[in-house]
Coordinates of C-alpha atoms and ligand atoms in Angstrom, one line a residue:
M1 CA 77.5 143.3 239.3
N2 CA 74.3 141.6 237.5
V3 CA 75.1 140.7 234.1
I4 CA 72.8 139.2 231.5
S5 CA 73.5 138.4 228.1
V6 CA 71.0 137.7 224.9
V7 CA 71.8 135.9 222.6
G8 CA 69.9 133.2 220.0
A9 CA 71.4 132.0 216.8
R10 CA 74.3 130.7 216.0
P11 CA 77.6 133.1 215.8
Q12 CA 75.9 134.9 219.2
F13 CA 76.8 131.5 221.0
V14 CA 80.6 132.1 219.6
K15 CA 80.6 135.5 221.0
L16 CA 79.3 134.6 224.5
A17 CA 81.6 131.6 225.2
P18 CA 84.5 133.9 226.1
M19 CA 82.6 136.3 227.1
E20 CA 80.7 134.3 229.6
R21 CA 83.9 133.3 231.1
A22 CA 85.3 136.6 230.7
F23 CA 82.8 138.2 233.4
L24 CA 82.8 135.1 235.9
T25 CA 86.5 135.0 236.1
G26 CA 86.1 139.4 236.6
G27 CA 84.1 138.6 240.3
A28 CA 80.5 139.3 237.7
T29 CA 77.0 137.5 238.3
H30 CA 76.2 136.1 234.4
R31 CA 73.4 134.9 233.4
T32 CA 71.7 134.5 229.6
I33 CA 68.8 134.1 227.6
H34 CA 68.4 133.2 224.9
T35 CA 65.2 134.1 222.7
G36 CA 65.0 130.3 220.4
Q37 CA 65.6 132.4 217.7
H38 CA 68.1 129.2 217.0
Y39 CA 66.6 125.8 218.4
D40 CA 67.1 122.5 216.2
H41 CA 70.3 121.1 218.4
A42 CA 72.6 121.7 215.6
M43 CA 72.1 125.6 215.2
S44 CA 71.8 126.0 219.9
D45 CA 72.5 123.0 221.9
G46 CA 75.2 121.6 220.7
F47 CA 77.6 124.8 220.5
F48 CA 76.8 125.7 224.4
D49 CA 78.0 121.8 224.7
T50 CA 80.8 122.2 222.4
L51 CA 81.9 126.0 223.7
G52 CA 81.0 124.6 227.3
I53 CA 78.9 127.2 228.2
E54 CA 76.6 127.4 230.8
P55 CA 73.1 126.2 229.8
P56 CA 70.9 129.8 229.7
A57 CA 68.9 131.2 232.6
W58 CA 66.1 131.7 230.6
N59 CA 65.5 130.4 226.8
L60 CA 62.0 132.2 225.2
G61 CA 61.3 129.1 222.1
V62 CA 60.0 132.1 220.2
G63 CA 61.6 130.0 217.3
S64 CA 61.6 131.8 213.3
G65 CA 58.1 133.8 211.9
N66 CA 58.7 136.8 210.2
H67 CA 61.5 139.7 211.1
G68 CA 58.5 141.7 212.8
A69 CA 56.9 139.3 214.4
Q70 CA 59.8 137.8 215.5
T71 CA 61.8 141.0 216.2
G72 CA 57.7 141.5 218.2
S73 CA 58.0 138.6 220.0
M74 CA 61.4 138.5 221.4
L75 CA 60.7 142.4 222.9
E76 CA 58.3 141.5 224.8
E77 CA 59.4 138.5 226.5
I78 CA 62.6 140.0 227.3
E79 CA 60.8 143.1 228.2
N80 CA 58.9 140.5 231.0
V81 CA 62.5 138.6 232.0
L82 CA 64.6 142.4 232.8
I83 CA 61.7 143.6 234.8
D84 CA 62.4 141.0 237.6
A85 CA 66.3 140.9 236.6
R86 CA 67.0 144.2 237.0
P87 CA 70.5 143.8 235.1
D88 CA 73.3 146.5 236.1
C89 CA 73.8 146.3 231.7
V90 CA 73.1 144.1 229.4
I91 CA 74.8 142.6 226.6
V92 CA 74.1 142.1 222.9
Y93 CA 75.5 140.6 219.8
G94 CA 76.2 140.4 216.6
D95 CA 73.1 141.8 214.1
T96 CA 70.9 139.6 214.3
N97 CA 66.8 140.4 215.0
S98 CA 67.2 139.4 218.8
T99 CA 70.5 141.7 219.2
L100 CA 67.9 144.4 218.1
A101 CA 65.0 143.1 220.0
A102 CA 67.1 143.3 223.0
T103 CA 68.2 146.1 222.2
V104 CA 64.7 148.1 222.2
A105 CA 63.3 145.9 225.4
A106 CA 66.4 147.2 227.9
V107 CA 66.6 150.8 226.5
K108 CA 63.2 151.3 227.5
L109 CA 63.7 149.9 230.9
H110 CA 67.1 152.3 231.3
F111 CA 69.3 149.4 232.0
P112 CA 72.9 150.3 230.3
V113 CA 73.2 148.1 226.7
A114 CA 76.7 147.3 225.3
H115 CA 77.0 146.1 222.3
L116 CA 79.2 143.7 221.5
E117 CA 80.9 143.9 217.5
A118 CA 79.7 147.3 217.9
G119 CA 80.4 149.4 214.1
L120 CA 80.2 147.0 211.3
R121 CA 78.5 148.1 208.1
S122 CA 77.3 146.4 205.2
F123 CA 76.3 150.1 204.0
N124 CA 73.7 147.7 201.9
R125 CA 70.3 148.7 203.0
R126 CA 68.5 145.9 201.9
M127 CA 69.8 143.4 204.8
P128 CA 68.2 142.7 207.8
E129 CA 71.5 142.8 209.4
E130 CA 72.7 146.3 208.2
H131 CA 69.2 147.5 209.6
N132 CA 69.9 145.5 213.1
R133 CA 73.3 146.6 214.1
V134 CA 72.6 150.7 212.8
L135 CA 69.5 150.5 215.3
T136 CA 71.1 148.7 217.7
D137 CA 74.5 150.7 217.9
H138 CA 72.6 154.0 218.0
A139 CA 70.2 152.9 221.0
A140 CA 73.3 151.7 222.6
D141 CA 75.4 152.6 226.1
L142 CA 78.5 150.7 225.0
L143 CA 79.9 150.0 221.9
L144 CA 82.0 147.5 221.9
A145 CA 84.3 147.7 218.8
P146 CA 86.7 144.9 217.2
T147 CA 88.7 147.4 214.8
E148 CA 89.9 150.7 213.9
V149 CA 87.6 150.2 211.0
A150 CA 84.0 149.4 212.7
A151 CA 84.9 152.7 215.2
G152 CA 84.9 155.0 212.4
H153 CA 82.4 154.2 210.9
L154 CA 80.7 154.8 214.7
A155 CA 83.0 157.7 214.7
R156 CA 81.4 159.2 211.3
E157 CA 77.4 158.6 212.6
G158 CA 78.6 160.8 215.9
L159 CA 78.9 158.0 218.6
A160 CA 83.1 158.0 219.5
D161 CA 81.8 159.2 222.7
R162 CA 80.4 156.0 223.5
T163 CA 83.6 153.9 221.8
V164 CA 86.1 151.7 223.2
V165 CA 88.0 148.9 220.4
V166 CA 87.9 145.5 222.5
G167 CA 89.3 143.2 219.5
D168 CA 87.6 140.9 218.4
V169 CA 86.0 138.0 220.4
M170 CA 85.7 135.2 217.9
V171 CA 89.4 135.3 217.7
D172 CA 89.8 134.0 220.9
V173 CA 86.9 131.4 220.4
L174 CA 88.9 130.3 217.5
L175 CA 92.7 130.2 218.4
E176 CA 91.3 128.0 221.5
A177 CA 89.7 125.5 218.6
A178 CA 92.0 126.0 216.4
E179 CA 94.4 124.4 219.7
R180 CA 90.9 121.6 219.9
S181 CA 91.0 120.9 216.9
I182 CA 94.7 119.7 216.2
G183 CA 93.8 115.7 214.4
I184 CA 90.5 115.3 215.2
N185 CA 88.0 113.4 212.8
L186 CA 86.2 115.8 210.1
G187 CA 84.3 112.2 209.4
W188 CA 84.8 113.2 206.0
P189 CA 81.3 110.8 203.7
D190 CA 83.9 108.0 201.6
G191 CA 85.6 109.1 198.8
I192 CA 87.0 112.4 199.8
A193 CA 88.4 111.6 203.6
D194 CA 92.2 112.1 202.1
S195 CA 91.7 114.7 198.6
P196 CA 91.5 118.0 198.6
Y197 CA 87.9 119.8 199.0
V198 CA 86.2 122.9 198.7
L199 CA 84.1 124.2 201.9
A200 CA 81.0 126.0 201.1
T201 CA 78.6 127.7 203.7
I202 CA 75.0 129.5 202.1
H203 CA 72.2 131.2 204.2
R204 CA 72.1 134.6 203.7
A205 CA 69.0 136.0 202.5
E206 CA 70.1 138.0 199.6
N207 CA 72.2 135.1 198.2
T208 CA 68.5 132.5 199.5
D209 CA 65.6 134.5 199.1
D210 CA 65.1 134.8 195.0
P211 CA 65.3 131.1 194.3
H212 CA 66.9 131.8 190.8
R213 CA 70.0 133.1 192.7
L214 CA 70.4 130.6 195.2
A215 CA 69.7 128.0 191.9
S216 CA 72.8 129.6 190.2
I217 CA 74.7 129.8 193.6
I218 CA 73.9 125.2 193.5
D219 CA 75.0 125.4 190.3
A220 CA 78.0 127.3 190.3
L221 CA 79.4 124.9 193.5
A222 CA 77.9 121.7 191.8
G223 CA 80.4 122.3 188.5
L224 CA 83.7 123.0 190.7
D225 CA 86.6 121.0 190.7
L226 CA 87.2 119.5 193.9
P227 CA 85.2 118.3 196.3
V228 CA 82.1 120.4 197.5
V229 CA 81.7 120.4 201.8
L230 CA 78.1 121.9 202.2
P231 CA 77.2 122.0 205.9
V232 CA 73.5 123.0 205.1
H233 CA 72.0 125.6 207.1
P234 CA 67.9 124.6 207.8
R235 CA 66.7 128.1 206.3
V236 CA 68.1 126.3 203.3
R237 CA 67.6 122.5 203.6
T238 CA 63.8 124.4 203.9
L239 CA 63.9 126.0 200.9
A240 CA 65.9 123.5 198.9
A241 CA 63.6 121.2 199.2
G242 CA 60.1 123.6 198.6
R243 CA 61.2 124.4 195.5
G244 CA 62.4 120.9 194.0
L245 CA 66.6 121.7 194.1
E246 CA 68.8 119.3 194.9
L247 CA 71.4 120.0 197.2
A248 CA 73.8 116.4 196.5
T249 CA 74.6 117.4 192.1
G250 CA 77.7 117.0 190.8
S251 CA 80.8 118.1 193.0
L252 CA 77.8 119.2 195.9
I253 CA 78.4 116.7 199.4
P254 CA 75.8 118.3 201.5
I255 CA 76.3 117.7 205.3
E256 CA 74.3 118.5 208.5
P257 CA 75.8 121.5 210.2
L258 CA 79.2 120.9 212.3
D259 CA 80.0 121.4 215.7
Y260 CA 81.9 124.5 216.3
V261 CA 85.2 122.1 216.5
R262 CA 84.6 120.9 213.4
M263 CA 83.8 123.4 211.5
I264 CA 87.2 124.9 212.7
A265 CA 89.2 122.1 211.7
A266 CA 87.5 121.7 208.6
V267 CA 88.1 125.1 207.6
R268 CA 92.1 125.1 208.3
E269 CA 92.6 121.8 206.1
A270 CA 89.6 122.8 203.9
T271 CA 91.8 123.9 200.3
A272 CA 89.7 127.0 199.5
V273 CA 86.8 128.5 200.9
V274 CA 83.2 129.9 199.5
T275 CA 80.7 131.6 201.3
D276 CA 78.4 134.7 202.1
S277 CA 79.1 134.4 206.1
G278 CA 80.6 136.6 208.2
G279 CA 81.9 134.9 211.2
L280 CA 84.1 132.3 208.8
Q281 CA 85.2 134.3 206.6
K282 CA 87.1 135.5 209.2
E283 CA 88.1 132.3 210.4
A284 CA 89.6 131.4 207.1
F285 CA 91.0 134.0 206.9
V286 CA 93.1 133.5 210.3
L287 CA 93.7 130.7 209.5
G288 CA 95.3 131.3 206.3
T289 CA 92.3 129.2 204.0
P290 CA 91.9 131.2 200.8
T291 CA 87.9 132.4 200.2
T292 CA 85.5 133.4 198.0
T293 CA 83.0 134.9 199.3
V294 CA 79.6 135.4 197.8
R295 CA 78.5 138.8 197.9
T296 CA 78.3 142.4 197.0
E297 CA 80.1 143.8 200.4
T298 CA 81.7 142.8 203.0
E299 CA 81.7 144.2 207.0
W300 CA 85.4 142.3 207.6
V301 CA 87.2 144.4 205.0
E302 CA 90.3 143.9 206.6
T303 CA 90.0 140.6 205.3
L304 CA 90.3 141.3 202.0
E305 CA 94.1 143.3 201.8
G306 CA 96.3 141.3 200.1
G307 CA 94.1 138.7 198.6
W308 CA 93.1 136.9 201.0
N309 CA 89.4 136.6 200.5
V310 CA 87.9 137.9 197.7
L311 CA 84.6 139.3 196.9
S312 CA 82.4 137.4 194.3
P313 CA 79.4 138.7 193.5
S314 CA 78.7 137.1 190.0
V315 CA 77.7 133.2 190.5
D316 CA 79.7 133.1 186.9
D317 CA 83.0 134.2 188.4
I318 CA 83.3 131.6 191.4
S319 CA 84.6 129.2 190.1
R320 CA 87.2 131.4 188.2
N321 CA 88.2 133.2 191.9
V322 CA 88.2 129.1 193.9
S323 CA 90.6 128.6 191.6
R324 CA 93.1 131.6 191.7
P325 CA 96.6 130.5 193.2
T326 CA 96.9 130.4 196.7
P327 CA 97.5 134.4 198.4
I328 CA 101.2 135.2 199.8
A329 CA 101.0 138.7 201.9
D330 CA 101.2 138.5 204.9
R331 CA 97.9 139.0 206.6
G332 CA 98.4 140.5 209.9
T333 CA 96.4 140.7 213.5
P334 CA 93.8 142.8 212.0
Y335 CA 91.0 140.8 214.7
G336 CA 93.1 141.0 217.6
S337 CA 95.8 137.6 219.5
G338 CA 93.0 136.3 221.5
F339 CA 92.4 138.9 224.5
A340 CA 89.4 140.6 223.0
A341 CA 86.8 139.2 225.6
V342 CA 88.7 140.5 228.3
T343 CA 89.1 144.1 227.6
A344 CA 85.1 144.3 226.5
A345 CA 84.0 142.4 229.3
A346 CA 86.9 145.0 232.0
A347 CA 85.2 148.0 230.0
V348 CA 81.5 146.8 230.5
M349 CA 82.9 146.3 234.1
E350 CA 84.4 149.9 234.0
H351 CA 81.6 151.2 233.3
Y352 CA 78.4 149.9 234.6
A353 CA 79.6 147.6 237.9
Ligands
UD1_1 C1 70.3 134.5 211.3 C2 70.7 136.1 211.3 C3 71.5 136.1 210.2 C4 72.8 135.1 211.1 C5 72.3 134.1 210.8 C6 73.0 132.3 211.3 C7 68.7 138.2 211.8 C8 67.8 139.2 210.8 N1 69.8 136.9 211.3 O1 69.9 134.1 210.2 O2 72.2 137.6 210.5 O3 73.9 135.0 210.1 O4 70.9 133.5 211.5 O5 73.2 130.9 211.2 O6 68.5 137.2 212.4 N2 65.9 127.3 212.0 C9 65.3 125.8 211.3 N3 66.0 125.6 212.8 C10 66.6 126.4 213.6 C11 66.5 128.1 213.0 C12 66.2 128.5 211.3 O7 65.1 125.0 211.1 O8 67.5 126.4 214.6 C13 65.8 127.7 209.7 C14 63.4 127.5 209.9 O9 63.1 127.5 208.4 C15 64.1 129.4 209.6 C16 65.3 129.8 208.9 O10 65.9 128.5 209.3 O11 63.2 130.4 209.2 C17 65.7 131.0 209.4 O12 65.6 131.2 210.7 P1 66.4 132.6 211.2 O13 66.7 132.9 212.3 O14 65.0 133.2 211.0 O15 67.4 133.5 209.9 P2 68.6 132.8 209.7 O16 68.9 133.0 208.4 O17 69.1 131.7 210.6

């Protein structure tokens, strides 16, 4: 069987790692198209190295741009590759512009599309990720849902027939990285080497595009009592520099983006996490680090059970939420136990081999 995965952005490389392995172990031919949506070493090649992913067979080098221009360039380039490669199935991941572009390119050529991480919904139609998810789910042929909640959303949209619940492949990678990360040197700057710290990441458009919103989040993080380690997404670095916004202020310690294994160690060792990332909310939940999510909603509603994750749409509440006591509720295993990729690859091979 001839499978092609299409990825482009950091969280998709994480999901690709166990899927590639599961396809190869299952005897399929697997190749990757990298759209080039993320291109800095720390955002892209570093992940392929750390996670042991095969280099992409095609790198389209599309780069950054407005949503329409970026998605359109990818669509055109992916179509050219697929016409020659003639895959039995195209796998698309998550909810980025690369996901949508690959889906549209493949369905128009009548290649089956399997969407990994199908059925997530924020019900916030202002998010670019929500457009990408909804459009991808309705165009794809096989919907690989991470949870029953996600499958429920798909059923309500009339897509139950195409849905298989496979678990969450990010947990497969996470459990492996957590083992590899034991005893790793985090390489923190002097002064916080042995002290408790908060780990923070902010990158979503709804928190960064409005200059006042980003400035007030930076202020709130800078005012926390503990040191706040902030691996800075290039989008935020560019926006902050353009607006004269200082990131190294108060408690804040801006650092370069971390590789995946160091990030997992950093989450596990942190006293608390503050984030707007979907993946990080889940990673912190599985590792048992209380999280404050700077958003009005989350797609990963299971993390809210028992108070391990709390939403903090108001910037004024971040400090109070971060200093809440560590929850005691049992977290269970709503995202599976580390075998999702094997289940997902088996479902694809069963449908399209
Ligand atoms: C994208 C995804 C988002 C995902 C995130 C993970 C979409 C709509 N958004 O957001 O869902 O959570 O990836 O990180 O697809 N940049 C660099 N170097 C890079 C990549 C980006 O400098 O390697 C800068 C550029 O200024 C670029 C900006 O970051 O314009 C935004 O990048 P883009 O890929 O458009 O969106 P993300 O914010 O990364």
